[in-house]
Amino acid sequence: MAIIKRALISVSDKTGVIEFAQQLRALGVELLSTGGTAKLFRDHQIPVIEVSDYTGFPEMLDGRVKTLHPKVHGGILGRRDLPEHVSAMHAQGIPNIDMVVVNLYPFEATVAKADCTLEDAIENIDIGGPAMVRSAAKNWKDVAVLTDASQYAEVLIELSATGALSQKTTFALSVAAFNRISNYDGAISDYLSSFNEDGTRNVYPAQINSRFIKLQDLRYGENPHQSAAFYRDLHPAPGSLVSAQQLQGKELSYNNIADADAAWETVKAFSTTACVIVKHANPCGVALGGTSFEAYSKAFKTDPTSAFGGIIAFNTIVDKDTAEAVSKQFMEVLIAPDYSAEALTILSAKANVRVLKIALPQGGATPWAQGRNAQDIKRVGSGILVQTADNHDMQMADLKIVTHKQPTPAQMQ
């Protein structure tokens, strides 16, 4: 158990930190802080000790050196279970620091700005923050490290209930902290690696640091003898498959996910009511209609045999009539932006059918805003091929008629 008597809080994103600090104080926790965070606490009458007063060493170099001090890192890294550590800390007058609450300079947000300069980026590379986070995460058996405001509530609940934090909690916080540092360093590497010798930037950096978060382990991969898992981007595009909410049905399989993505990417490309049926990654029915029922009826008639056991996707709400129609065929997955209450009642009779709800993307100038991938990646032997995703929307002007017989405008549509 980690007993929390002293916490060092230094955050760039101050969301929820006032309430968190107030409740820590109510639990008798002494607070250390730096710069803007300390000022914020004083402005809200929260007792706090400035790190510079705590260490006896002032902040310097425009704030670049604040917490890089033995009294800070010794207090974090010292093991409470090793007498030699305890003795050395006592001899040097280094008290324990039991909790570190740090979120980092906003490097990712800074370099995402169109007018960001290299100088801006460099000044937003945090040094002291990651150092404290790594120290605390390494000494997780004795120290809790929080790197995101979403962690505050659960930590306070456990502290209030037990007066300490379990090793299960501190280990989970440690893993999250190392993941955050990895993502942060990866973003810095991606950005700096994109610069050419003449100062221009390359779309494809010299080093790519791919970072994904696991959504679930899968029962098997494309074939039963293959293992598999499903991951998402750190910041998934709204309206993409990974944002789906599963309302009912069995666990999604590897092939379900692959086919569902093909169906969803196809159907959301239409601006009018559409239905797409996919089987083994190939659309076997695509149709437009005045209603979801009409669109489905046309799509199903395209190839009723292949539609058996397929994935059905709509870009509009599934109503009662449509739910009754699709329930008559065997399907693996059903996808739509929403479902009427009557439709969900009907579909509930097909308990194994995986029903997914995905909000359509709002749209915008970027692939991300359109719910699309910006790049495609293909694995080759010990390497990858990377290219911009084919997000071109086909226009009438793109079509070239090569036959003597010319289609009518209606046929072209």
CSV table of C-alpha atoms in Angstrom, one decimal:
chain,number,residue,atom,x,y,z
A,1,MET,CA,0.0,0.0,0.0
A,2,ALA,CA,1.2,3.5,-0.8
A,3,ILE,CA,0.5,5.9,2.0
A,4,ILE,CA,0.1,9.4,0.6
A,5,LYS,CA,1.4,12.2,3.0
A,6,ARG,CA,3.1,14.5,0.5
A,7,ALA,CA,2.2,15.2,-3.2
A,8,LEU,CA,4.0,17.3,-5.8
A,9,ILE,CA,1.5,18.8,-8.3
A,10,SER,CA,2.7,20.6,-11.5
A,11,VAL,CA,0.3,20.6,-14.4
A,12,SER,CA,-0.1,22.3,-17.7
A,13,ASP,CA,-3.7,21.2,-18.2
A,14,LYS,CA,-5.4,22.4,-15.0
A,15,THR,CA,-8.7,20.7,-15.5
A,16,GLY,CA,-10.0,19.5,-12.2
A,17,VAL,CA,-6.8,20.2,-10.3
A,18,ILE,CA,-8.3,22.7,-7.9
A,19,GLU,CA,-10.9,20.2,-6.6
A,20,PHE,CA,-8.4,17.4,-6.6
A,21,ALA,CA,-5.9,19.5,-4.5
A,22,GLN,CA,-8.7,20.6,-2.1
A,23,GLN,CA,-9.6,17.0,-1.4
A,24,LEU,CA,-6.0,16.0,-1.0
A,25,ARG,CA,-5.6,18.7,1.6
A,26,ALA,CA,-8.8,17.6,3.3
A,27,LEU,CA,-7.1,14.1,3.6
A,28,GLY,CA,-4.1,15.8,5.3
A,29,VAL,CA,-1.8,15.6,2.3
A,30,GLU,CA,0.9,18.3,2.1
A,31,LEU,CA,1.2,19.9,-1.3
A,32,LEU,CA,4.3,21.0,-3.2
A,33,SER,CA,4.0,22.8,-6.5
A,34,THR,CA,5.7,25.0,-9.1
A,35,GLY,CA,5.0,28.3,-10.9
A,36,GLY,CA,1.5,28.7,-12.3
A,37,THR,CA,0.1,25.7,-10.5
A,38,ALA,CA,1.3,27.0,-7.1
A,39,LYS,CA,-0.2,30.5,-7.9
A,40,LEU,CA,-3.5,28.9,-8.8
A,41,PHE,CA,-3.6,27.1,-5.5
A,42,ARG,CA,-2.8,30.3,-3.6
A,43,ASP,CA,-5.5,32.1,-5.5
A,44,HIS,CA,-7.9,29.5,-4.2
A,45,GLN,CA,-6.6,29.6,-0.6
A,46,ILE,CA,-5.1,26.1,-0.9
A,47,PRO,CA,-2.0,25.8,1.3
A,48,VAL,CA,1.0,24.9,-0.9
A,49,ILE,CA,4.8,24.9,-0.7
A,50,GLU,CA,6.7,26.2,-3.7
A,51,VAL,CA,9.3,23.7,-4.9
A,52,SER,CA,11.9,26.4,-4.9
A,53,ASP,CA,11.3,27.0,-1.2
A,54,TYR,CA,11.2,23.3,-0.6
A,55,THR,CA,14.6,22.7,-2.3
A,56,GLY,CA,16.2,26.0,-1.4
A,57,PHE,CA,17.1,26.4,-5.1
A,58,PRO,CA,15.3,28.9,-7.3
A,59,GLU,CA,13.7,28.3,-10.6
A,60,MET,CA,16.1,29.4,-13.4
A,61,LEU,CA,16.7,29.5,-17.1
A,62,ASP,CA,13.2,30.8,-17.9
A,63,GLY,CA,11.7,27.9,-16.0
A,64,ARG,CA,13.7,25.2,-17.7
A,65,VAL,CA,15.1,24.1,-14.4
A,66,LYS,CA,12.4,23.8,-11.6
A,67,THR,CA,12.3,20.3,-10.2
A,68,LEU,CA,15.6,18.8,-11.4
A,69,HIS,CA,16.9,18.6,-7.8
A,70,PRO,CA,18.0,15.7,-5.6
A,71,LYS,CA,15.5,16.7,-2.9
A,72,VAL,CA,12.7,16.2,-5.5
A,73,HIS,CA,14.0,13.1,-7.3
A,74,GLY,CA,15.5,11.6,-4.1
A,75,GLY,CA,12.1,12.0,-2.4
A,76,ILE,CA,10.4,10.3,-5.3
A,77,LEU,CA,12.9,7.5,-6.1
A,78,GLY,CA,13.9,6.5,-2.5
A,79,ARG,CA,12.7,3.0,-1.6
A,80,ARG,CA,10.9,2.9,1.7
A,81,ASP,CA,11.7,-0.8,2.2
A,82,LEU,CA,15.5,-0.4,1.9
A,83,PRO,CA,17.2,0.8,5.1
A,84,GLU,CA,20.2,2.1,3.2
A,85,HIS,CA,17.8,4.3,1.1
A,86,VAL,CA,16.0,5.5,4.2
A,87,SER,CA,19.3,6.3,6.0
A,88,ALA,CA,20.7,8.1,3.0
A,89,MET,CA,17.6,10.3,2.6
A,90,HIS,CA,17.5,11.1,6.3
A,91,ALA,CA,21.2,12.1,6.2
A,92,GLN,CA,20.6,14.5,3.3
A,93,GLY,CA,17.3,15.9,4.7
A,94,ILE,CA,15.2,14.4,1.9
A,95,PRO,CA,11.6,13.7,2.9
A,96,ASN,CA,9.4,11.2,0.9
A,97,ILE,CA,7.3,12.5,-1.9
A,98,ASP,CA,4.4,10.0,-2.2
A,99,MET,CA,2.5,11.3,-5.1
A,100,VAL,CA,3.4,13.0,-8.4
A,101,VAL,CA,0.7,14.7,-10.4
A,102,VAL,CA,2.1,15.9,-13.7
A,103,ASN,CA,0.7,16.5,-17.1
A,104,LEU,CA,3.2,17.7,-19.7
A,105,TYR,CA,3.8,20.8,-21.8
A,106,PRO,CA,1.3,20.6,-24.7
A,107,PHE,CA,3.8,19.6,-27.4
A,108,GLU,CA,1.3,17.7,-29.5
A,109,ALA,CA,-1.2,20.5,-29.5
A,110,THR,CA,1.6,23.0,-30.2
A,111,VAL,CA,2.9,21.3,-33.3
A,112,ALA,CA,-0.6,20.7,-34.6
A,113,LYS,CA,-1.0,24.4,-35.2
A,114,ALA,CA,-0.4,25.5,-38.7
A,115,ASP,CA,1.8,28.4,-37.7
A,116,CYS,CA,4.0,26.4,-35.3
A,117,THR,CA,7.7,27.2,-35.7
A,118,LEU,CA,10.6,24.9,-34.7
A,119,GLU,CA,11.4,27.3,-31.9
A,120,ASP,CA,7.8,27.0,-30.6
A,121,ALA,CA,8.0,23.3,-30.7
A,122,ILE,CA,11.4,23.2,-28.9
A,123,GLU,CA,10.1,25.4,-26.0
A,124,ASN,CA,7.2,23.0,-25.5
A,125,ILE,CA,9.3,20.0,-25.0
A,126,ASP,CA,8.9,19.2,-21.3
A,127,ILE,CA,12.1,18.0,-19.5
A,128,GLY,CA,11.4,18.2,-15.7
A,129,GLY,CA,7.9,16.7,-16.1
A,130,PRO,CA,8.8,13.5,-17.8
A,131,ALA,CA,11.8,13.1,-15.5
A,132,MET,CA,9.5,13.2,-12.4
A,133,VAL,CA,6.9,11.0,-14.1
A,134,ARG,CA,9.5,8.3,-14.9
A,135,SER,CA,11.0,8.5,-11.4
A,136,ALA,CA,7.6,8.1,-9.8
A,137,ALA,CA,6.5,5.3,-12.3
A,138,LYS,CA,9.7,3.4,-11.6
A,139,ASN,CA,9.1,3.5,-7.8
A,140,TRP,CA,5.4,2.6,-8.2
A,141,LYS,CA,5.3,0.4,-5.1
A,142,ASP,CA,5.7,3.5,-2.9
A,143,VAL,CA,4.7,6.4,-5.2
A,144,ALA,CA,1.5,7.1,-7.1
A,145,VAL,CA,1.9,9.0,-10.4
A,146,LEU,CA,-1.1,10.7,-12.1
A,147,THR,CA,-0.7,12.0,-15.7
A,148,ASP,CA,-4.3,12.7,-16.6
A,149,ALA,CA,-7.2,14.5,-15.0
A,150,SER,CA,-9.4,11.5,-15.7
A,151,GLN,CA,-7.5,9.6,-12.9
A,152,TYR,CA,-8.3,12.0,-10.1
A,153,ALA,CA,-11.7,10.7,-9.1
A,154,GLU,CA,-10.9,7.1,-8.7
A,155,VAL,CA,-7.7,7.9,-6.8
A,156,LEU,CA,-9.6,10.1,-4.4
A,157,ILE,CA,-12.3,7.5,-3.9
A,158,GLU,CA,-9.7,4.9,-2.9
A,159,LEU,CA,-7.7,7.3,-0.7
A,160,SER,CA,-10.9,8.3,1.1
A,161,ALA,CA,-12.0,4.7,1.7
A,162,THR,CA,-8.7,3.1,2.7
A,163,GLY,CA,-6.3,6.0,3.5
A,164,ALA,CA,-3.8,4.6,1.0
A,165,LEU,CA,-3.5,3.3,-2.6
A,166,SER,CA,-3.2,-0.4,-3.4
A,167,GLN,CA,-0.3,-1.8,-5.4
A,168,LYS,CA,-2.8,-2.8,-8.1
A,169,THR,CA,-3.7,0.9,-8.4
A,170,THR,CA,-0.2,2.3,-8.3
A,171,PHE,CA,1.0,-0.3,-10.8
A,172,ALA,CA,-1.8,0.6,-13.2
A,173,LEU,CA,-0.9,4.3,-12.8
A,174,SER,CA,2.7,3.5,-13.5
A,175,VAL,CA,1.9,1.7,-16.7
A,176,ALA,CA,-0.3,4.6,-17.8
A,177,ALA,CA,2.5,7.0,-17.0
A,178,PHE,CA,5.1,5.1,-19.0
A,179,ASN,CA,2.6,4.9,-21.9
A,180,ARG,CA,2.1,8.7,-21.7
A,181,ILE,CA,5.9,9.3,-21.8
A,182,SER,CA,6.2,6.9,-24.7
A,183,ASN,CA,3.5,8.7,-26.7
A,184,TYR,CA,5.0,12.1,-25.8
A,185,ASP,CA,8.5,11.2,-26.8
A,186,GLY,CA,7.1,9.5,-30.0
A,187,ALA,CA,5.4,12.7,-31.0
A,188,ILE,CA,8.6,14.7,-30.5
A,189,SER,CA,10.6,12.2,-32.5
A,190,ASP,CA,7.9,12.2,-35.3
A,191,TYR,CA,8.0,16.0,-35.5
A,192,LEU,CA,11.8,16.5,-35.3
A,193,SER,CA,12.4,13.6,-37.7
A,194,SER,CA,10.3,15.3,-40.3
A,195,PHE,CA,12.7,18.2,-40.9
A,196,ASN,CA,15.0,18.1,-44.0
A,197,GLU,CA,18.4,19.6,-44.0
A,198,ASP,CA,17.2,22.8,-45.6
A,199,GLY,CA,14.6,23.4,-42.8
A,200,THR,CA,11.6,22.2,-44.8
A,201,ARG,CA,9.5,19.4,-43.6
A,202,ASN,CA,8.8,16.0,-45.1
A,203,VAL,CA,5.4,14.4,-45.0
A,204,TYR,CA,7.1,11.1,-44.2
A,205,PRO,CA,9.5,11.6,-41.2
A,206,ALA,CA,12.8,9.8,-41.0
A,207,GLN,CA,11.4,7.7,-38.2
A,208,ILE,CA,7.8,6.7,-37.6
A,209,ASN,CA,6.7,5.9,-34.1
A,210,SER,CA,3.3,4.2,-34.4
A,211,ARG,CA,1.2,4.3,-31.3
A,212,PHE,CA,-2.1,2.4,-30.8
A,213,ILE,CA,-4.3,1.5,-27.9
A,214,LYS,CA,-5.8,-2.0,-27.6
A,215,LEU,CA,-9.5,-2.3,-27.6
A,216,GLN,CA,-9.8,-6.0,-27.2
A,217,ASP,CA,-8.1,-9.4,-27.7
A,218,LEU,CA,-9.8,-11.4,-30.4
A,219,ARG,CA,-10.6,-15.1,-30.3
A,220,TYR,CA,-8.4,-15.7,-33.4
A,221,GLY,CA,-7.3,-13.9,-36.5
A,222,GLU,CA,-8.3,-14.3,-40.1
A,223,ASN,CA,-7.8,-18.1,-39.7
A,224,PRO,CA,-8.4,-20.1,-36.5
A,225,HIS,CA,-4.6,-20.9,-36.1
A,226,GLN,CA,-3.8,-17.1,-36.0
A,227,SER,CA,-4.0,-15.0,-32.8
A,228,ALA,CA,-5.2,-11.4,-33.0
A,229,ALA,CA,-6.1,-8.2,-31.2
A,230,PHE,CA,-7.9,-5.0,-32.2
A,231,TYR,CA,-6.3,-1.6,-31.6
A,232,ARG,CA,-7.3,2.0,-32.2
A,233,ASP,CA,-5.4,5.2,-33.0
A,234,LEU,CA,-4.5,7.4,-30.0
A,235,HIS,CA,-7.0,10.0,-31.3
A,236,PRO,CA,-9.5,8.2,-33.4
A,237,ALA,CA,-11.5,10.1,-36.0
A,238,PRO,CA,-15.1,10.6,-35.1
A,239,GLY,CA,-17.4,8.4,-37.2
A,240,SER,CA,-14.8,5.7,-37.7
A,241,LEU,CA,-15.3,2.1,-36.9
A,242,VAL,CA,-13.3,2.1,-33.7
A,243,SER,CA,-15.8,4.6,-32.2
A,244,ALA,CA,-18.7,2.1,-32.6
A,245,GLN,CA,-20.9,1.3,-29.7
A,246,GLN,CA,-22.0,-2.4,-29.7
A,247,LEU,CA,-25.6,-2.6,-28.6
A,248,GLN,CA,-26.0,-6.4,-28.6
A,249,GLY,CA,-24.6,-9.6,-30.0
A,250,LYS,CA,-21.6,-11.8,-29.7
A,251,GLU,CA,-18.0,-10.5,-29.5
A,252,LEU,CA,-16.7,-9.2,-32.8
A,253,SER,CA,-14.2,-11.4,-34.7
A,254,TYR,CA,-11.2,-10.4,-36.8
A,255,ASN,CA,-13.2,-11.0,-40.0
A,256,ASN,CA,-16.3,-9.2,-38.6
A,257,ILE,CA,-14.2,-6.1,-37.9
A,258,ALA,CA,-12.5,-6.2,-41.3
A,259,ASP,CA,-15.8,-6.6,-43.2
A,260,ALA,CA,-17.6,-4.1,-41.0
A,261,ASP,CA,-15.0,-1.5,-41.8
A,262,ALA,CA,-15.4,-2.1,-45.5
A,263,ALA,CA,-19.2,-1.8,-45.3
A,264,TRP,CA,-19.1,1.3,-43.1
A,265,GLU,CA,-16.5,3.1,-45.2
A,266,THR,CA,-18.6,2.5,-48.3
A,267,VAL,CA,-22.0,3.4,-46.9
A,268,LYS,CA,-20.9,6.6,-45.2
A,269,ALA,CA,-19.5,7.9,-48.6
A,270,PHE,CA,-23.1,8.4,-49.8
A,271,SER,CA,-24.9,11.7,-49.0
A,272,THR,CA,-28.4,10.1,-49.6
A,273,THR,CA,-30.0,7.1,-47.9
A,274,ALA,CA,-27.9,4.0,-48.7
A,275,CYS,CA,-27.4,0.4,-47.8
A,276,VAL,CA,-24.3,-1.7,-48.3
A,277,ILE,CA,-24.0,-5.4,-47.8
A,278,VAL,CA,-20.5,-6.9,-47.6
A,279,LYS,CA,-19.4,-10.5,-47.7
A,280,HIS,CA,-15.7,-11.5,-47.3
A,281,ALA,CA,-14.6,-7.9,-47.8
A,282,ASN,CA,-16.5,-7.5,-51.1
A,283,PRO,CA,-19.6,-5.4,-51.5
A,284,CYS,CA,-22.3,-7.8,-52.8
A,285,GLY,CA,-25.1,-5.2,-52.6
A,286,VAL,CA,-25.0,-1.4,-52.7
A,287,ALA,CA,-28.2,0.6,-53.3
A,288,LEU,CA,-29.8,4.0,-52.7
A,289,GLY,CA,-33.4,4.5,-51.7
A,290,GLY,CA,-36.0,6.9,-50.4
A,291,THR,CA,-36.0,5.0,-47.1
A,292,SER,CA,-33.6,2.6,-45.3
A,293,PHE,CA,-36.1,-0.2,-46.1
A,294,GLU,CA,-36.1,0.6,-49.8
A,295,ALA,CA,-32.3,0.9,-49.9
A,296,TYR,CA,-32.0,-2.5,-48.2
A,297,SER,CA,-34.5,-4.2,-50.4
A,298,LYS,CA,-32.6,-3.1,-53.6
A,299,ALA,CA,-29.2,-4.0,-52.1
A,300,PHE,CA,-30.4,-7.5,-51.0
A,301,LYS,CA,-31.8,-8.2,-54.5
A,302,THR,CA,-28.4,-7.5,-56.1
A,303,ASP,CA,-27.1,-10.9,-54.8
A,304,PRO,CA,-29.3,-12.6,-52.2
A,305,THR,CA,-27.0,-15.6,-52.1
A,306,SER,CA,-23.8,-13.7,-51.2
A,307,ALA,CA,-25.8,-11.6,-48.7
A,308,PHE,CA,-26.3,-14.6,-46.5
A,309,GLY,CA,-24.1,-14.2,-43.4
A,310,GLY,CA,-22.9,-10.8,-44.5
A,311,ILE,CA,-22.4,-7.4,-42.9
A,312,ILE,CA,-25.2,-4.8,-43.5
A,313,ALA,CA,-24.6,-1.1,-43.1
A,314,PHE,CA,-26.8,1.9,-43.3
A,315,ASN,CA,-26.0,5.7,-43.3
A,316,THR,CA,-29.4,6.5,-41.8
A,317,ILE,CA,-31.6,5.4,-38.9
A,318,VAL,CA,-32.9,1.8,-39.0
A,319,ASP,CA,-36.6,1.8,-38.4
A,320,LYS,CA,-39.2,-0.9,-37.6
A,321,ASP,CA,-39.8,-1.9,-41.2
A,322,THR,CA,-36.1,-2.2,-42.0
A,323,ALA,CA,-35.4,-4.2,-38.8
A,324,GLU,CA,-38.1,-6.6,-39.7
A,325,ALA,CA,-36.7,-7.0,-43.2
A,326,VAL,CA,-33.1,-7.6,-42.2
A,327,SER,CA,-34.1,-10.0,-39.5
A,328,LYS,CA,-35.4,-12.4,-42.1
A,329,GLN,CA,-31.9,-13.0,-43.4
A,330,PHE,CA,-28.9,-14.4,-41.6
A,331,MET,CA,-26.4,-11.6,-40.9
A,332,GLU,CA,-23.3,-11.3,-38.8
A,333,VAL,CA,-23.2,-7.5,-38.1
A,334,LEU,CA,-25.6,-4.6,-38.5
A,335,ILE,CA,-24.3,-1.1,-38.6
A,336,ALA,CA,-26.2,2.2,-38.5
A,337,PRO,CA,-26.0,5.7,-37.0
A,338,ASP,CA,-29.0,4.9,-34.9
A,339,TYR,CA,-32.0,2.7,-34.4
A,340,SER,CA,-35.6,3.3,-33.4
A,341,ALA,CA,-36.8,1.8,-30.2
A,342,GLU,CA,-39.1,-0.6,-32.1
A,343,ALA,CA,-36.2,-1.7,-34.3
A,344,LEU,CA,-34.0,-2.5,-31.3
A,345,THR,CA,-36.9,-4.6,-29.8
A,346,ILE,CA,-37.2,-6.6,-33.1
A,347,LEU,CA,-33.4,-7.0,-33.4
A,348,SER,CA,-33.2,-8.3,-29.8
A,349,ALA,CA,-34.8,-11.5,-30.9
A,350,LYS,CA,-31.6,-12.1,-32.9
A,351,ALA,CA,-29.4,-12.2,-29.8
A,352,ASN,CA,-26.2,-13.3,-31.6
A,353,VAL,CA,-26.4,-10.5,-34.2
A,354,ARG,CA,-23.8,-7.8,-33.5
A,355,VAL,CA,-25.6,-4.5,-33.7
A,356,LEU,CA,-23.2,-1.5,-33.9
A,357,LYS,CA,-24.1,2.2,-33.6
A,358,ILE,CA,-21.7,4.7,-35.1
A,359,ALA,CA,-22.4,8.4,-35.4
A,360,LEU,CA,-21.7,9.8,-38.9
A,361,PRO,CA,-18.7,12.2,-39.0
A,362,GLN,CA,-19.6,15.9,-39.0
A,363,GLY,CA,-17.4,16.5,-42.1
A,364,GLY,CA,-14.7,19.0,-42.7
A,365,ALA,CA,-11.6,19.8,-44.7
A,366,THR,CA,-9.3,17.1,-43.3
A,367,PRO,CA,-9.6,13.3,-43.5
A,368,TRP,CA,-9.8,13.1,-39.7
A,369,ALA,CA,-12.9,15.4,-39.7
A,370,GLN,CA,-14.4,13.2,-42.4
A,371,GLY,CA,-13.9,10.1,-40.3
A,372,ARG,CA,-11.2,8.8,-42.6
A,373,ASN,CA,-7.6,7.6,-42.4
A,374,ALA,CA,-5.1,10.1,-43.6
A,375,GLN,CA,-2.6,7.4,-44.5
A,376,ASP,CA,-2.7,3.7,-45.5
A,377,ILE,CA,-0.1,1.3,-44.3
A,378,LYS,CA,0.8,-2.1,-45.9
A,379,ARG,CA,3.1,-4.6,-44.2
A,380,VAL,CA,5.9,-6.1,-46.2
A,381,GLY,CA,8.8,-8.3,-45.1
A,382,SER,CA,10.4,-6.5,-42.2
A,383,GLY,CA,9.0,-3.2,-43.3
A,384,ILE,CA,6.0,-1.1,-44.2
A,385,LEU,CA,4.7,0.8,-47.2
A,386,VAL,CA,3.0,4.1,-46.3
A,387,GLN,CA,0.9,6.3,-48.6
A,388,THR,CA,-1.8,8.9,-48.4
A,389,ALA,CA,-5.2,7.2,-48.2
A,390,ASP,CA,-7.3,7.2,-51.4
A,391,ASN,CA,-9.9,9.6,-50.1
A,392,HIS,CA,-10.8,11.0,-53.5
A,393,ASP,CA,-14.6,11.3,-53.9
A,394,MET,CA,-15.5,10.2,-57.4
A,395,GLN,CA,-17.2,13.0,-59.5
A,396,MET,CA,-19.0,12.8,-62.8
A,397,ALA,CA,-16.1,14.7,-64.4
A,398,ASP,CA,-13.8,11.9,-63.4
A,399,LEU,CA,-15.7,9.4,-65.6
A,400,LYS,CA,-14.5,8.7,-69.1
A,401,ILE,CA,-16.9,6.9,-71.5
A,402,VAL,CA,-15.0,4.5,-73.7
A,403,THR,CA,-17.9,2.8,-75.5
A,404,HIS,CA,-19.8,4.0,-78.6
A,405,LYS,CA,-23.1,3.8,-76.7
A,406,GLN,CA,-23.4,6.7,-74.3
A,407,PRO,CA,-25.2,6.2,-71.0
A,408,THR,CA,-28.0,8.6,-70.1
A,409,PRO,CA,-27.6,11.0,-67.2
A,410,ALA,CA,-29.8,8.8,-65.1
A,411,GLN,CA,-27.7,5.8,-65.8
A,412,MET,CA,-24.6,7.8,-64.9
A,413,GLN,CA,-26.1,8.7,-61.5
